[in-house]
Short mmCIF file of C-alpha atoms in Angstrom, two decimals:
data_model
loop_
_atom_site.label_atom_id
_atom_site.label_comp_id
_atom_site.label_asym_id
_atom_site.label_seq_id
_atom_site.Cartn_x
_atom_site.Cartn_y
_atom_site.Cartn_z
CA MET O 18 26.21 10.31 -26.67
CA ALA O 19 26.04 9.20 -23.02
CA ARG O 20 25.66 5.52 -22.34
CA PRO O 21 22.46 4.43 -20.58
CA THR O 22 22.89 3.66 -16.92
CA PRO O 23 22.88 -0.12 -16.39
CA THR O 24 20.25 -1.54 -14.10
CA SER O 25 20.98 -3.43 -10.91
CA ARG O 26 19.39 -6.82 -10.31
CA ALA O 27 20.26 -6.52 -6.64
CA LEU O 28 18.07 -3.39 -6.44
CA SER O 29 15.22 -4.91 -8.50
CA GLN O 30 15.35 -2.01 -10.92
CA ASN O 31 12.71 -1.88 -13.66
CA PHE O 32 12.35 1.70 -14.89
CA LEU O 33 9.05 3.03 -16.20
CA ALA O 34 9.67 3.90 -19.85
CA ASP O 35 6.22 5.04 -21.03
CA ARG O 36 5.58 8.78 -20.57
CA ALA O 37 1.83 8.42 -20.99
CA LEU O 38 1.75 5.82 -18.21
CA ALA O 39 3.86 8.09 -16.00
CA GLU O 40 1.42 10.98 -16.51
CA ARG O 41 -1.51 8.71 -15.77
CA PHE O 42 0.16 7.50 -12.58
CA ALA O 43 0.81 11.08 -11.46
CA ARG O 44 -2.86 11.96 -11.92
CA LEU O 45 -3.83 8.96 -9.80
CA ALA O 46 -1.29 9.85 -7.12
CA VAL O 47 -2.53 13.46 -6.94
CA PRO O 48 -6.23 13.32 -7.84
CA GLN O 49 -7.11 16.72 -6.37
CA ALA O 50 -6.92 19.97 -8.33
CA GLY O 51 -4.31 21.68 -6.15
CA PRO O 52 -0.77 20.49 -5.35
CA VAL O 53 -0.03 18.29 -2.35
CA PRO O 54 2.04 20.04 0.34
CA LEU O 55 4.62 17.26 0.67
CA MET O 56 5.29 14.06 -1.24
CA LEU O 57 8.00 11.44 -0.82
CA GLU O 58 8.92 9.43 -3.90
CA VAL O 59 10.21 5.90 -3.45
CA GLY O 60 13.04 5.02 -5.84
CA ALA O 61 13.08 7.96 -8.24
CA GLY O 62 15.31 6.05 -10.68
CA LYS O 63 15.87 8.22 -13.75
CA GLY O 64 13.01 10.58 -12.94
CA ALA O 65 10.23 9.10 -15.09
CA LEU O 66 7.67 9.65 -12.33
CA THR O 67 9.47 12.56 -10.70
CA ALA O 68 8.86 14.73 -13.78
CA PRO O 69 5.03 14.49 -13.83
CA LEU O 70 4.80 14.46 -10.02
CA ALA O 71 6.87 17.62 -9.48
CA PRO O 72 4.31 20.14 -10.82
CA ARG O 73 1.70 18.54 -8.56
CA CYS O 74 3.72 19.06 -5.35
CA ARG O 75 4.79 22.05 -3.31
CA GLU O 76 7.68 19.91 -2.08
CA LEU O 77 8.84 16.60 -3.54
CA ARG O 78 11.55 14.57 -1.83
CA ALA O 79 12.82 12.06 -4.37
CA TYR O 80 14.71 9.17 -2.74
CA GLU O 81 17.17 7.16 -4.80
CA ILE O 82 19.34 4.38 -3.38
CA ASP O 83 21.52 3.86 -6.48
CA PRO O 84 24.46 6.35 -6.27
CA ARG O 85 24.93 6.17 -10.05
CA LEU O 86 21.53 7.73 -10.64
CA VAL O 87 21.66 10.53 -8.07
CA PRO O 88 23.81 12.94 -10.18
CA VAL O 89 21.56 12.34 -13.18
CA LEU O 90 18.47 13.17 -11.14
CA ARG O 91 19.99 16.28 -9.59
CA ALA O 92 21.06 17.58 -12.98
CA ARG O 93 17.66 16.87 -14.53
CA PHE O 94 15.71 18.66 -11.79
CA SER O 95 18.18 21.44 -10.98
CA GLY O 96 15.64 23.94 -12.30
CA ALA O 97 12.79 22.63 -10.16
CA PRO O 98 13.15 24.24 -6.71
CA GLN O 99 10.39 22.09 -5.20
CA VAL O 100 12.32 18.87 -5.95
CA ARG O 101 14.95 17.65 -3.52
CA VAL O 102 16.85 14.55 -4.58
CA ILE O 103 17.95 12.52 -1.56
CA ALA O 104 20.66 9.93 -1.95
CA GLY O 105 19.79 6.95 0.22
CA ASP O 106 17.34 4.24 1.08
CA PHE O 107 13.75 5.40 1.44
CA LEU O 108 13.21 2.74 4.10
CA ALA O 109 15.85 4.37 6.28
CA ALA O 110 14.10 7.75 6.16
CA ARG O 111 12.36 9.13 9.21
CA PRO O 112 8.69 9.81 8.40
CA PRO O 113 7.78 13.52 8.37
CA ARG O 114 5.75 14.80 11.28
CA VAL O 115 3.48 16.83 9.01
CA PRO O 116 0.89 15.30 6.65
CA PHE O 117 2.52 13.78 3.56
CA SER O 118 1.93 11.49 0.61
CA VAL O 119 4.07 8.70 -0.83
CA ALA O 120 4.33 7.66 -4.47
CA GLY O 121 6.71 5.57 -6.51
CA ASN O 122 7.63 2.69 -8.74
CA VAL O 123 8.48 0.26 -5.96
CA PRO O 124 11.08 -2.47 -6.49
CA PHE O 125 9.01 -5.64 -6.41
CA SER O 126 11.34 -7.30 -3.92
CA ARG O 127 10.88 -4.44 -1.42
CA THR O 128 7.15 -3.87 -1.76
CA ALA O 129 6.15 -5.39 1.58
CA ALA O 130 8.76 -3.35 3.45
CA VAL O 131 7.67 -0.10 1.75
CA VAL O 132 4.00 -0.74 2.52
CA ASP O 133 4.86 -1.54 6.14
CA TRP O 134 6.86 1.72 6.39
CA CYS O 135 3.85 3.64 5.08
CA LEU O 136 1.39 2.03 7.47
CA ARG O 137 3.64 2.81 10.45
CA ALA O 138 4.01 6.51 9.54
CA PRO O 139 1.59 8.47 11.76
CA ALA O 140 1.27 11.47 9.41
CA LEU O 141 0.86 9.57 6.12
CA THR O 142 -2.30 10.59 4.27
CA ASP O 143 -2.00 8.32 1.21
CA ALA O 144 0.38 6.15 -0.79
CA THR O 145 0.14 5.39 -4.51
CA LEU O 146 2.53 2.63 -5.52
CA LEU O 147 3.41 0.73 -8.67
CA THR O 148 3.73 -2.82 -7.40
CA GLN O 149 3.66 -6.32 -8.81
CA LEU O 150 0.10 -6.82 -10.06
CA GLU O 151 -0.41 -9.96 -8.00
CA TYR O 152 0.51 -8.08 -4.82
CA ALA O 153 -1.89 -5.23 -5.59
CA ARG O 154 -4.72 -7.63 -6.42
CA LYS O 155 -4.12 -9.68 -3.29
CA ARG O 156 -4.11 -6.67 -0.96
CA THR O 157 -7.27 -5.14 -2.43
CA GLY O 158 -9.42 -8.27 -2.54
CA ASP O 159 -9.38 -8.36 -6.33
CA PHE O 160 -8.78 -12.12 -6.29
CA GLY O 161 -11.98 -12.57 -4.27
CA GLY O 162 -10.06 -13.06 -1.02
CA TRP O 163 -8.65 -10.83 1.71
CA THR O 164 -5.36 -10.85 3.58
CA LEU O 165 -4.58 -10.29 7.25
CA LEU O 166 -2.73 -7.02 6.57
CA THR O 167 -5.63 -5.49 4.65
CA VAL O 168 -8.35 -6.58 7.07
CA ARG O 169 -6.36 -5.61 10.16
CA SER O 170 -5.71 -2.09 8.84
CA TRP O 171 -9.13 -1.59 7.21
CA PRO O 172 -10.68 0.60 9.95
CA ARG O 173 -7.91 3.14 9.35
CA TYR O 174 -6.97 2.64 5.70
CA GLU O 175 -8.80 2.04 2.45
CA TRP O 176 -7.03 -0.18 -0.11
CA ARG O 177 -7.82 0.17 -3.83
CA LEU O 178 -6.51 -1.19 -7.10
CA LEU O 179 -6.53 1.74 -9.52
CA GLY O 180 -5.30 0.03 -12.65
CA ARG O 181 -2.97 -2.34 -14.41
CA VAL O 182 0.34 -1.49 -16.11
CA GLY O 183 1.65 -3.91 -18.71
CA ARG O 184 5.15 -5.20 -18.16
CA ARG O 185 6.33 -3.88 -21.53
CA GLY O 186 6.05 -0.35 -20.17
CA PHE O 187 9.22 -1.00 -18.13
CA ARG O 188 12.91 -1.34 -18.99
CA PRO O 189 14.19 -3.93 -18.56
CA VAL O 190 10.92 -5.77 -19.09
CA PRO O 191 9.97 -7.66 -15.90
CA ARG O 192 8.35 -11.08 -15.96
CA VAL O 193 4.99 -9.84 -14.69
CA ASP O 194 2.63 -6.89 -15.07
CA ALA O 195 2.32 -4.17 -12.45
CA GLY O 196 -0.65 -2.69 -10.63
CA VAL O 197 -1.36 0.76 -9.22
CA LEU O 198 -2.07 0.28 -5.52
CA ARG O 199 -3.63 3.14 -3.58
CA ILE O 200 -3.69 3.20 0.23
CA GLU O 201 -5.60 6.09 1.81
CA ARG O 202 -5.85 6.94 5.48
CA ARG O 203 -9.48 7.46 6.42
CA GLN O 204 -10.24 10.98 7.63
CA THR O 205 -12.54 9.42 10.22
CA PRO O 206 -11.49 5.92 11.37
CA LEU O 207 -14.20 3.29 11.34
CA LEU O 208 -13.26 2.37 14.94
CA ASP O 209 -11.89 4.46 17.80
CA ALA O 210 -8.58 3.66 19.48
CA SER O 211 -10.04 1.47 22.23
CA ALA O 212 -12.15 -0.55 19.81
CA TYR O 213 -9.20 -0.91 17.44
CA ARG O 214 -7.28 -2.93 20.04
CA SER O 215 -10.07 -5.50 20.29
CA TRP O 216 -10.38 -5.42 16.49
CA ARG O 217 -6.74 -6.37 16.01
CA HIS O 218 -7.07 -9.19 18.53
CA LEU O 219 -10.18 -10.54 16.81
CA VAL O 220 -8.72 -10.38 13.30
CA GLU O 221 -5.38 -11.89 14.29
CA LEU O 222 -7.20 -14.69 16.12
CA GLY O 223 -9.36 -15.32 13.08
CA PHE O 224 -6.35 -15.52 10.77
CA SER O 225 -4.40 -17.75 13.17
CA GLY O 226 -5.66 -20.88 11.45
CA VAL O 227 -6.14 -22.66 14.77
CA GLY O 228 -9.05 -25.07 14.53
CA GLY O 229 -9.09 -25.17 10.74
CA SER O 230 -11.79 -22.55 10.17
CA LEU O 231 -12.63 -18.97 11.13
CA HIS O 232 -15.55 -20.21 13.23
CA ALA O 233 -13.31 -22.60 15.16
CA SER O 234 -10.59 -19.98 15.66
CA LEU O 235 -13.02 -17.44 17.11
CA ARG O 236 -14.45 -20.05 19.50
CA ARG O 237 -11.09 -20.06 21.29
CA ALA O 238 -11.97 -16.63 22.74
CA HIS O 239 -15.79 -16.56 22.59
CA PRO O 240 -18.54 -19.02 23.59
CA ARG O 241 -19.82 -21.12 20.72
CA ARG O 242 -23.37 -19.81 21.03
CA ARG O 243 -22.11 -16.25 20.68
CA VAL O 244 -20.01 -17.10 17.64
CA ASP O 245 -22.99 -18.93 16.13
CA ALA O 246 -25.19 -15.86 16.70
CA ALA O 247 -22.57 -13.53 15.18
CA PHE O 248 -22.27 -15.70 12.08
CA ARG O 249 -26.04 -15.76 11.67
CA ALA O 250 -26.20 -11.98 12.02
CA VAL O 251 -23.55 -11.52 9.32
CA ARG O 252 -25.03 -14.37 7.24
CA LEU O 253 -21.78 -16.30 7.17
CA ASP O 254 -21.59 -20.03 6.77
CA PRO O 255 -19.74 -21.65 9.73
CA GLY O 256 -17.42 -23.33 7.22
CA VAL O 257 -16.39 -20.12 5.49
CA LEU O 258 -12.64 -19.70 4.93
CA VAL O 259 -11.10 -16.74 6.69
CA GLY O 260 -9.83 -15.17 3.46
CA GLU O 261 -13.35 -15.15 2.03
CA VAL O 262 -14.67 -12.77 4.68
CA ALA O 263 -14.71 -9.18 3.44
CA PRO O 264 -13.67 -6.27 5.70
CA GLY O 265 -17.26 -5.06 6.03
CA GLN O 266 -18.31 -8.48 7.30
CA TRP O 267 -15.43 -8.42 9.76
CA LEU O 268 -16.71 -5.11 11.12
CA ARG O 269 -20.13 -6.65 11.71
CA LEU O 270 -18.54 -9.71 13.34
CA HIS O 271 -16.54 -7.43 15.63
CA GLU O 272 -19.66 -5.50 16.60
CA ALA O 273 -21.59 -8.70 17.33
CA LEU O 274 -18.81 -10.28 19.40
CA THR O 275 -17.77 -7.21 21.43
CA SER O 276 -21.06 -5.45 22.07
#
């Protein structure tokens, strides 16, 4: 009997061990009836997610950075012509030029880098990622607050928390639960390219923390009376903390301050 492949702490490896959870994740990653044309899997590991994802893809590129696992993956999916196992770091991959999806059980220590890679890929349509639950909740406003990354990208991407995965579904068992984070590119952006530039400037100014409040930060670029009027229009208290302002309220602020 073959020995199980040891995990690597350096690679933050926690393999999904529950088949029912893997099937559920695959349904969330590919919610439509037909297969996706192209999907990239982050950190295929031993193939727990690769197996339920493969039938839902016309082409699945499974990236695995651990050289010990690559032969295991290639042997397991040798009979699946749509699966191509790629030995190497997903983050070093060049994004495809055609529309594609991303899915995977992301090493917690590399989550921010993977999300950044996805947001910078021009042809990405969606990404469904198993991340640390706290990260997924923070990015989707589930804690009741919003982060700079989410708000800044909101006109082009929708962020959703699709569920929670208990830590005992992984081997080895991590210290925290995981969340299913879904990032979808909007078919029609909420702002056009020219407006998006002023949007980024407004949001980054608001999150700068200069002045101690969102109202004070925005007054660095806009007259006080205009900021006051914008806050009244959005029904925001002048003392509101920047993280308490939802993306929809930001859109109304942007409209009031740039029109």
